[in-house]
Coordinates of C-alpha atoms in Angstrom, one line a residue:
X201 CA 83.6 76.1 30.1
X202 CA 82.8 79.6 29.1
X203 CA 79.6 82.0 29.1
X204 CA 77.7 82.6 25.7
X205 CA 78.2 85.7 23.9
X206 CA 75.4 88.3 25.8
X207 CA 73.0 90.4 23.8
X208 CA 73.7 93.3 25.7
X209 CA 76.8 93.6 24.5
X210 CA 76.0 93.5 20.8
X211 CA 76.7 96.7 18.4
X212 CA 74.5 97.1 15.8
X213 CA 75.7 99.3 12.8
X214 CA 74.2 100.3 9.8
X215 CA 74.6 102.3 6.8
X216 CA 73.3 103.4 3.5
X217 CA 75.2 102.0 0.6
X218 CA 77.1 103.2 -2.9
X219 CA 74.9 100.9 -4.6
X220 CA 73.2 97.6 -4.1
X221 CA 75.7 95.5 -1.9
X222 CA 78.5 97.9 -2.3
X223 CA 79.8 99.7 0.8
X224 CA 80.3 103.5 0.1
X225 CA 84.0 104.9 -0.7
X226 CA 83.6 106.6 3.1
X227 CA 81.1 104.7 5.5
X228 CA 79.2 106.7 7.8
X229 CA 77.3 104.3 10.2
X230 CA 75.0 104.5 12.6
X231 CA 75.0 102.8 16.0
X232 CA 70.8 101.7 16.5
X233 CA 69.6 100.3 19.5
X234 CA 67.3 97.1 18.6
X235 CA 64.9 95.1 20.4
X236 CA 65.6 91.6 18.7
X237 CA 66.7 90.7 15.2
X238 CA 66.7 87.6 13.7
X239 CA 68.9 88.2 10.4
X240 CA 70.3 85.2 9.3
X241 CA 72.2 83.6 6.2
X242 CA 71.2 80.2 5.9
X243 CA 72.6 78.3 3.3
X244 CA 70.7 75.1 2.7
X245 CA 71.8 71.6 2.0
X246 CA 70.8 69.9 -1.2
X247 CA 70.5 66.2 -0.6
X248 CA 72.5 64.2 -3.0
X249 CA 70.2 61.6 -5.0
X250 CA 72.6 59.3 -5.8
X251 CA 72.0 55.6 -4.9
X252 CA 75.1 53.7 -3.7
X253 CA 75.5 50.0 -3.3
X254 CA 75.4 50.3 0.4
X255 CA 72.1 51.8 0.8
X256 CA 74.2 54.8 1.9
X257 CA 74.0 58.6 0.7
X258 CA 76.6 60.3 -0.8
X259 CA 77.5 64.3 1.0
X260 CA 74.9 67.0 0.2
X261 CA 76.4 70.1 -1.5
X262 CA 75.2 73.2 -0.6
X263 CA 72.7 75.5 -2.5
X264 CA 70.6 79.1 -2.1
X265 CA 71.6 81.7 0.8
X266 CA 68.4 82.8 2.2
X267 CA 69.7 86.3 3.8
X268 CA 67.0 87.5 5.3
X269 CA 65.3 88.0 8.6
X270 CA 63.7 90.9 10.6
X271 CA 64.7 93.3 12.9
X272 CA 62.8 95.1 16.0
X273 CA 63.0 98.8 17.0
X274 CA 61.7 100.9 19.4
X275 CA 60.6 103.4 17.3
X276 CA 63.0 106.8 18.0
X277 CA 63.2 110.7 17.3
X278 CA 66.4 110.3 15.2
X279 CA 66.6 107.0 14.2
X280 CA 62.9 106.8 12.4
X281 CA 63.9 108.9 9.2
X282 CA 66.7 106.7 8.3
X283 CA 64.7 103.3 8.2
X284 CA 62.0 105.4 6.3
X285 CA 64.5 106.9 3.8
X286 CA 65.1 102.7 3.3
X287 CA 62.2 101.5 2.9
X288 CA 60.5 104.7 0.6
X289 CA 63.5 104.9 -1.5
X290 CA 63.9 108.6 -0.2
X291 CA 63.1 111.4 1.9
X292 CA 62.2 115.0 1.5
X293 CA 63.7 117.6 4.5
X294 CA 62.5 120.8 4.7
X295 CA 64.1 124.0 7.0
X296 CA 66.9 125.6 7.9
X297 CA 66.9 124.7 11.4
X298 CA 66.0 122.8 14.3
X299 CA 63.2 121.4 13.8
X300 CA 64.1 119.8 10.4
X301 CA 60.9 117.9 8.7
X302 CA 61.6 114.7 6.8
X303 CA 58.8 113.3 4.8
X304 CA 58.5 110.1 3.3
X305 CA 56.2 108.8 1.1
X306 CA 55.5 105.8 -1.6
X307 CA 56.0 107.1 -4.6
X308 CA 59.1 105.3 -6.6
X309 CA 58.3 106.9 -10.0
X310 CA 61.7 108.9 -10.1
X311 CA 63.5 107.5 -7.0
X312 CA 66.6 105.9 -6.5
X313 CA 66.4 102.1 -5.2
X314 CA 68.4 102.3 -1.5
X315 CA 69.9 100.1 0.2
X316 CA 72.0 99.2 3.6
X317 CA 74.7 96.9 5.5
X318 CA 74.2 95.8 8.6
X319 CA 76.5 94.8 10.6
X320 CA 76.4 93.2 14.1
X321 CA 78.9 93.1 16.4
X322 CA 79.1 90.0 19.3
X323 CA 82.5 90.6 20.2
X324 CA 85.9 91.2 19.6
X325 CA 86.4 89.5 16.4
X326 CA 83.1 88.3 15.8
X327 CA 80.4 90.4 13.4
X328 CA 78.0 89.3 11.1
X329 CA 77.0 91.6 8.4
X330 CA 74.5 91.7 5.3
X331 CA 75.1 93.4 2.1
X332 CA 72.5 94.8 0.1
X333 CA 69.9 95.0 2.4
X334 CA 66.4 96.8 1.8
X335 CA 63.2 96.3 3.8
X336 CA 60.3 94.1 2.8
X337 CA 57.8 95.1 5.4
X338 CA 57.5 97.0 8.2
X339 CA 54.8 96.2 10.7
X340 CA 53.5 99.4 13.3
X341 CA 51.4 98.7 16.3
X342 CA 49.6 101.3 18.1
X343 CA 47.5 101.2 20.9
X344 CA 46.9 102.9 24.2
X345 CA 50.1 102.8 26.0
X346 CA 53.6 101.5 25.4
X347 CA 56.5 102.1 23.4
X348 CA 56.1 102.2 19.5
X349 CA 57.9 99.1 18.3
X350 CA 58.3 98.3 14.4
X351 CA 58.7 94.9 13.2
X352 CA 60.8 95.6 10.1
X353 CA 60.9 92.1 7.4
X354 CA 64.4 92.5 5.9
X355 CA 65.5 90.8 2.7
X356 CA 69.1 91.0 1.8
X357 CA 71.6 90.1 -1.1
X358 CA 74.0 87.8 1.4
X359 CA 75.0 87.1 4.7
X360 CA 78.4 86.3 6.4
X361 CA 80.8 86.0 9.3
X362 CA 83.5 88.1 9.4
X363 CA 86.6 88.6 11.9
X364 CA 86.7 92.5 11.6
X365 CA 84.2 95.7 11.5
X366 CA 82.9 96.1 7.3
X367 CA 81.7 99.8 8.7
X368 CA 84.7 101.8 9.7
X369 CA 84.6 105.7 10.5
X370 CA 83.0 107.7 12.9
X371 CA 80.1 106.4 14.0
X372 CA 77.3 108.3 15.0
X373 CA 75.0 106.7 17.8
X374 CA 71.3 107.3 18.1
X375 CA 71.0 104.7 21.0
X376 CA 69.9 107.1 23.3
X377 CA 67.3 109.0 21.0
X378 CA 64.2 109.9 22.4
X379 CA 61.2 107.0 21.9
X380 CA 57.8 107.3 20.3
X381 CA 55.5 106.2 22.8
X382 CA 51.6 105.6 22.4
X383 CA 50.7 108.4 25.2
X384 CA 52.4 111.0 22.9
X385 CA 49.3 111.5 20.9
X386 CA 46.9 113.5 21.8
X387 CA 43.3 113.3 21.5
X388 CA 43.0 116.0 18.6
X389 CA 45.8 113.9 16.8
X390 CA 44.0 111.1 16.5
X391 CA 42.2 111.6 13.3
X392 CA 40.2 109.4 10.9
X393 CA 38.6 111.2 7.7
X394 CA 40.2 114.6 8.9
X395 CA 37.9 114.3 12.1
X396 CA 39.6 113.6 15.5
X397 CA 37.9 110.6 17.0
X398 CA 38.4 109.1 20.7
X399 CA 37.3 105.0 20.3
X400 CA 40.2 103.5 18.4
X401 CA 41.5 101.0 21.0
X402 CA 44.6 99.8 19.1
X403 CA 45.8 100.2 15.2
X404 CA 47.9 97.9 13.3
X405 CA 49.1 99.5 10.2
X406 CA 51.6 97.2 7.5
X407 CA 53.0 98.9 4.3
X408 CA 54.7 95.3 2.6
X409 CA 56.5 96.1 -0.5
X410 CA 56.8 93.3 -3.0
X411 CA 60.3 92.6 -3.0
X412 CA 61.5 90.1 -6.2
X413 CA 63.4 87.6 -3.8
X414 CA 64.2 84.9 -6.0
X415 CA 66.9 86.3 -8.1
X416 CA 69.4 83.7 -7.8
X417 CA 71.7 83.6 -10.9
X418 CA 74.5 81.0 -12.2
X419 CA 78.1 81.4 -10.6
X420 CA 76.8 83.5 -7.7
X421 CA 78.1 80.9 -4.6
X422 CA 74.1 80.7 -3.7
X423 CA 74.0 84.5 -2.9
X424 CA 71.2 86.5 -4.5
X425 CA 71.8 89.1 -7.4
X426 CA 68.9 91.3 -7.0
X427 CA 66.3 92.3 -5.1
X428 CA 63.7 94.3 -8.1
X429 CA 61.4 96.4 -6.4
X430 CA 57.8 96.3 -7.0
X431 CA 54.4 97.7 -5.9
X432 CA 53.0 98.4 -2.5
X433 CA 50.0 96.6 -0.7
X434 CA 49.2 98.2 2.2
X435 CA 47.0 96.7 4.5
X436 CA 46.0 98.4 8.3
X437 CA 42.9 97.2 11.4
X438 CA 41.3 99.0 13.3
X439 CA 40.2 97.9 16.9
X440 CA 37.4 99.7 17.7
X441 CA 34.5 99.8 21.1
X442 CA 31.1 99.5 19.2
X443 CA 29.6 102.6 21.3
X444 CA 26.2 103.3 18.9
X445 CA 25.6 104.4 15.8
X446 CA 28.8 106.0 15.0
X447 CA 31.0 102.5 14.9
X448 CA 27.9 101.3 13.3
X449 CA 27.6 103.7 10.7
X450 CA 31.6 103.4 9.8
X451 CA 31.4 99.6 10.0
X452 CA 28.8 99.5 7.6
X453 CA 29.9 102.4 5.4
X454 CA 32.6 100.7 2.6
X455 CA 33.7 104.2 1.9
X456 CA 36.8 105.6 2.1
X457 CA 38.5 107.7 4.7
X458 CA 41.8 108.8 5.9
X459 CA 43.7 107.6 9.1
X460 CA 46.0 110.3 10.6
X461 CA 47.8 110.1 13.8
X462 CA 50.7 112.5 15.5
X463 CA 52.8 111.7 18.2
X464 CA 54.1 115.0 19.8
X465 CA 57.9 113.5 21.6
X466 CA 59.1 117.2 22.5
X467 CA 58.0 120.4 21.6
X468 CA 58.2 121.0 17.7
X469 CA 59.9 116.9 17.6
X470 CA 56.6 115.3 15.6
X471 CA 56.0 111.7 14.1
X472 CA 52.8 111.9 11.9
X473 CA 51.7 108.6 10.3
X474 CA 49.2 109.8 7.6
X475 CA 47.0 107.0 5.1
X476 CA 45.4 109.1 3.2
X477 CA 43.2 107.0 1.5
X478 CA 41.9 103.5 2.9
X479 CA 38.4 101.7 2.4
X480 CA 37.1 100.3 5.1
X481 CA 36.0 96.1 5.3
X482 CA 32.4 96.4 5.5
X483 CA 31.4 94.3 8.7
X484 CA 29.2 93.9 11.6
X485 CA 29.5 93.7 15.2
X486 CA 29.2 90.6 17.3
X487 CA 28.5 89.7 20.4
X488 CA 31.5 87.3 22.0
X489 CA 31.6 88.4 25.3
X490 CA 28.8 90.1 28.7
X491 CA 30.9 92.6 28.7
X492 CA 31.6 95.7 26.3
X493 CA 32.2 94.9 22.2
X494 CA 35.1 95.5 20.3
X495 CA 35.5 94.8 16.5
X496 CA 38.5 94.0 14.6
X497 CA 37.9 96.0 11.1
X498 CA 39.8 95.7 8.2
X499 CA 41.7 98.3 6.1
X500 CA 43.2 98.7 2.4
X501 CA 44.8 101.8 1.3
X502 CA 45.4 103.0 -2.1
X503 CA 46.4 106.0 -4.1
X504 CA 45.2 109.1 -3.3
X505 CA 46.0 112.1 -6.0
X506 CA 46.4 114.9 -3.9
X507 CA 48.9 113.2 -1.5
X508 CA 50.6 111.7 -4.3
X509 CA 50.6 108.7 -2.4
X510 CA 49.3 105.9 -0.1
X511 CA 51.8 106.1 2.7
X512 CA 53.7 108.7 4.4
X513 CA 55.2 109.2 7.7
X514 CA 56.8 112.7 8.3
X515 CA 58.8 113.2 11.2
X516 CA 60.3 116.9 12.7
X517 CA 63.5 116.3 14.9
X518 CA 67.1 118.2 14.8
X519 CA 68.7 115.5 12.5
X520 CA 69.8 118.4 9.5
X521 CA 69.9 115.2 7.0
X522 CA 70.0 111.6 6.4
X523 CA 72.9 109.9 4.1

């Protein structure tokens, strides 16, 4: 008898790659603290038709890998850039010191496609890792207190077992980077149309990039062989106290608006999460309850010309650049 394998002493390294499942000449990982993941590489069994004499089947063979899975973070000062360089296809850093300001935004008209390994290590002699890696979806809860977890939807070109580390070099660990938490943002950060408001009880914002996933080609072993890149749909709700006329007014409104909230983690280290064009799901309150009403409201974004853009997060930190 033995113990299992223990999560807490799992390493999880990751790093941007040369080109779509291919590891760069010199790796530079990154050691990231998670919450859970769930990445996997199942290979699935194809039943084989065949009727024999005996009523019995013949063996299966095996078919697609689905490498896939998703991955929870506690949001964190350093570590926030480099899963938003991922998922955008690039960042932009500004200054010349401390506090560096990296921006990214949708806009894949002249960027490069990114992508990552991952690699996990259980213990001595035991990692999984996927190639080709680039993020599907990432979902952002925010509400009154807690720590700002992201639920980030993976979808990767394979998935393996392997007796030795695929990310050697020196590794540089952000598991002790400071954490976004929901009482970082101050009231006059917590804006909707440019105005700061004070009765949003909890926001759920979900950028989901259409990700091509079935690009399974002949004499690949089941592994995918792309992962095309397509449009965004982003998608967001709003909890909010119906107080008077003012939630009545926006519920009834369809207009469009903004959404734009700042988390302050240290003086001049900033997270801004800025939508800077959504409609709102026109709606009505109800009553479910003797005590005080809250309403779920819906929220599209889209393509606003002066941002350039539907999404963009911007975060300021000490983090010179991210490769």
């Amino acid at each position: 008898m033995a113990d299992p394998l223990v999560g807490s002493r799992a390493i999880v390294l990751m790093d941007f790659e040369a080109s779509l499942g291919v590891l760069k000449g010199t790796t530079t990982p990154k050691k990231m603290a998670i919450v859970s993941e769930t990445l996997d590489g199942t290979q699935k069994l194809i039943q084989n038709p065949s009727i024999r004499p005996d009523g019995n089947r013949p063996d299966p063979v095996s078919g697609q890998i689905a490498a896939q899975g998703q991955l929870t973070i506690v949001s964190t000062l350093d570590a926030a850039p480099w899963f938003l360089k991922l998922f955008c296809h690039g960042i932009t850093t500004t200054g010349a010191s401390d506090p560096y300001s990296h921006s990214a935004k949708w806009n894949i008209t002249s960027s490069t496609f990114h992508s990552s390994c991952i690699e996990i290590q259980f213990a001595a002699s035991i990692f999984k890792k996927l190639l080709g890696c680039r993020i599907k979806k990432i979902g952002m809860k925010f509400m009154s207190e807690g720590f700002i977890q992201w639920t980030i939807d993976y979808i990767a070109l394979s998935a393996a077992y392997t007796t030795a580390t695929v990310l050697p070099g020196v590794v540089t660990d952000w598991t002790g980077s400071i954490p976004f938490h929901n009482l970082q943002l101050a009231a006059a950060d917590c804006k909707l149309g440019g105005s700061a408001v004070t009765y949003i009880s909890e926001l759920e914002i979900e950028p989901n990039v259409n990700i091509q996933e079935n690009d399974y080609r002949m004499g690949q072993s089941g592994a995918r062989s792309g992962l095309a890149v397509g449009a965004m749909d982003l998608k967001a709700k709003l909890k909010l106290p119906i107080e008077g006329a003012t939630q009545l007014t926006l519920l009834q409104s369809s207009s469009t608006t903004s959404v734009d909230i700042t988390f302050t983690a240290e003086t001049n280290h900033t997270m801004r999460i800025y939508l800077p064009r959504v409609t709102i799901q026109k709606t009505l309150p109800n009553v479910d309850t003797d005590m005080g009403l809250f309403r779920d409201v819906e929220v599209i974004g889209s393509y606003d010309t002066t941002a350039a853009t539907q999404f963009q997060v911007v975060v300021a930190n000490a983090v010179a650049a991210y490769a």
